[in-house]
Coordinates of C-alpha atoms in Angstrom, one line a residue:
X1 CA 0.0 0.0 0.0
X2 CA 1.7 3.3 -0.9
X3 CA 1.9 6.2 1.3
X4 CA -1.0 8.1 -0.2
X5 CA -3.8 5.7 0.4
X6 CA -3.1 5.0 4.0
X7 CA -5.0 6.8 6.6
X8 CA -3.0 9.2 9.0
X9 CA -0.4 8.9 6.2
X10 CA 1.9 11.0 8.0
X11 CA 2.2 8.5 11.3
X12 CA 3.5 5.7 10.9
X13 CA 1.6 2.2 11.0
X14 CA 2.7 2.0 14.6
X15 CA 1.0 5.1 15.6
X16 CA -2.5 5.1 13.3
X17 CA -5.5 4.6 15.6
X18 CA -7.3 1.5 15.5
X19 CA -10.6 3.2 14.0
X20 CA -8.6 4.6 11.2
X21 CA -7.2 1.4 10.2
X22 CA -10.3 0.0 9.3
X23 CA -11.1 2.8 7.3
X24 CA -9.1 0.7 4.9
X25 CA -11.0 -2.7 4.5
X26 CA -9.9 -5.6 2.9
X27 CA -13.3 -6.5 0.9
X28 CA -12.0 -10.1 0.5
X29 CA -11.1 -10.9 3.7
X30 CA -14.5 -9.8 5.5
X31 CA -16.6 -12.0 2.9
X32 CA -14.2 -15.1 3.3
X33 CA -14.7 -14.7 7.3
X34 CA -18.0 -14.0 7.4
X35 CA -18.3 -17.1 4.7
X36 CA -16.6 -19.2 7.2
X37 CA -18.9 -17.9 10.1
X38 CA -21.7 -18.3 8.1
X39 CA -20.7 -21.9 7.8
X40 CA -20.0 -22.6 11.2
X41 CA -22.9 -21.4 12.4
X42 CA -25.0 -23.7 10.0
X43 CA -23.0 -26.5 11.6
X44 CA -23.6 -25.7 14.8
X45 CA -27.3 -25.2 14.0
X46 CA -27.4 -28.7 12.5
X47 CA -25.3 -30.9 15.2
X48 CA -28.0 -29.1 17.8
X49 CA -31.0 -29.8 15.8
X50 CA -30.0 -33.7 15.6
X51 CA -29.1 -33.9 19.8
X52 CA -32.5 -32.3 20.4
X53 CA -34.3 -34.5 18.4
X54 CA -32.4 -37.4 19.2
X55 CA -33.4 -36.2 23.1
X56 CA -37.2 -35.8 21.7
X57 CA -37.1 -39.3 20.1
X58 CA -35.7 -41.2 23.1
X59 CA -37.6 -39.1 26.1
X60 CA -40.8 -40.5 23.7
X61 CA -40.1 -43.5 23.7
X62 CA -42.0 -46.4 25.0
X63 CA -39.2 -48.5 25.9
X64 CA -37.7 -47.5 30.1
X65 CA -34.0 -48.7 29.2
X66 CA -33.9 -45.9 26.1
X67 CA -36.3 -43.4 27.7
X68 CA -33.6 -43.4 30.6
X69 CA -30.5 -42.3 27.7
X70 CA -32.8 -39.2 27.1
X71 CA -30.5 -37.5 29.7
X72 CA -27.3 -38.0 28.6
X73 CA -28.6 -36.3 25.4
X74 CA -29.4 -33.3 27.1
X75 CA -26.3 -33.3 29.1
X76 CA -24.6 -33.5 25.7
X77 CA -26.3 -31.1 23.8
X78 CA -26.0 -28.6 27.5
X79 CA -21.9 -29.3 27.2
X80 CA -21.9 -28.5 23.7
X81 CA -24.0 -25.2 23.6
X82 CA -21.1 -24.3 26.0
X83 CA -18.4 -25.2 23.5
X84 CA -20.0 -24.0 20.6
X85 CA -21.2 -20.3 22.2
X86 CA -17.5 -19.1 22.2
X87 CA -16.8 -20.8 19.3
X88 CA -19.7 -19.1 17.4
X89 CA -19.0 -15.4 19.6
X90 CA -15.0 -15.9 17.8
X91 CA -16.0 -16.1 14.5
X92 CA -18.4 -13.8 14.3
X93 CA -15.8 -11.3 16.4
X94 CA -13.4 -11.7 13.5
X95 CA -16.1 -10.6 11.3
X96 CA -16.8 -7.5 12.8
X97 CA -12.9 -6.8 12.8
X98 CA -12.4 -6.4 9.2
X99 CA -15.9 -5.2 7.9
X100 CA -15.6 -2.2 6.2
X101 CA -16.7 1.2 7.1
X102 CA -19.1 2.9 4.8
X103 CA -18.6 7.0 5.3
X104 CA -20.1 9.8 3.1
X105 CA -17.9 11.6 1.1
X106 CA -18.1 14.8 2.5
X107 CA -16.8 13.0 6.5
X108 CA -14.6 15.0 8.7
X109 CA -11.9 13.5 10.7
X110 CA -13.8 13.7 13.7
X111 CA -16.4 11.9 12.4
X112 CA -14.1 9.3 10.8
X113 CA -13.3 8.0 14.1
X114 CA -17.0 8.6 15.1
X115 CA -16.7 11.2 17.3
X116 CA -18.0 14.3 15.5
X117 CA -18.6 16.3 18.9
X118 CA -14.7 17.2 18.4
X119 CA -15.0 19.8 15.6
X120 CA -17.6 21.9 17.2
X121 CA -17.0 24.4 19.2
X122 CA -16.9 23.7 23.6
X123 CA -19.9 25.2 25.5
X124 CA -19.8 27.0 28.5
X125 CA -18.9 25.9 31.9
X126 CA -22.0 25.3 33.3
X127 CA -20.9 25.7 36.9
X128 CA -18.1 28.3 36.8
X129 CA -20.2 30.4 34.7
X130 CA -23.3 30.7 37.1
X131 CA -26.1 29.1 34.7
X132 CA -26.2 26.2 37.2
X133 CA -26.3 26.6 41.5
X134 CA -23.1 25.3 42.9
X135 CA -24.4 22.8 45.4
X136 CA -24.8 24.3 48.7
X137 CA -22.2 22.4 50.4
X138 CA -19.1 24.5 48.5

């Protein structure tokens, strides 16, 4: 990447704020992560899906000996909603690491790094300048 397409191009890598790196998104990357997100959380869908109705199917059951293996269904599908949560929160993490920040054309540099409060102009100090009571205890 030359120097004139960087953000803060004066700074150094080192020194550009977070915010402003992803000013410059890598288009591929996000879709091939959230692709792979996408897909992991289909996976995830389907192995739960076929523990709960493997629980359904063998808590309905007629039979005592199969009705009793209903719990250790649930206690599988309980242990792996607790492996696949972080799992699922990682992935889709990454995705929101690289997605790509859509700004007007006409965006300040305040507003760049979403705080646009930094180009206008301070107010007052409400208790030094005597618009507000100082509380009674001063």
């Amino acid at each position: 990447m030359d120097e004139a397409s960087r953000p803060l191009a004066a700074h150094g890598w080192a020194r550009t704020p977070a915010v402003a790196l992803r000013l410059t998104a890598d288009r591929v990357r996000y879709r091939r992560r959230r692709w792979a997100a996408r897909l992991l959380t289909a996976a995830v869908v389907v192995h739960q899906t076929v523990l709960v109705v493997q629980v359904v199917a063998r808590a309905t059951d007629s039979a005592p000996d199969v009705r009793a293996t209903a719990a250790w269904g649930l206690y599988l599908l309980g242990v792996s909603s607790l492996l696949a949560g972080p799992l699922l929160w990682w992935a889709w993490r990454r995705v929101a690491e690289v997605r790509p920040v859509v700004l007007p054309l006409d965006v300040s540099a305040a507003a760049a790094v979403g705080v646009p409060e930094l180009e206008s102009e301070p107010g007052p100090h409400l208790g030094l300048s005597g618009v507000v009571e100082p509380p009674r205890r001063w």
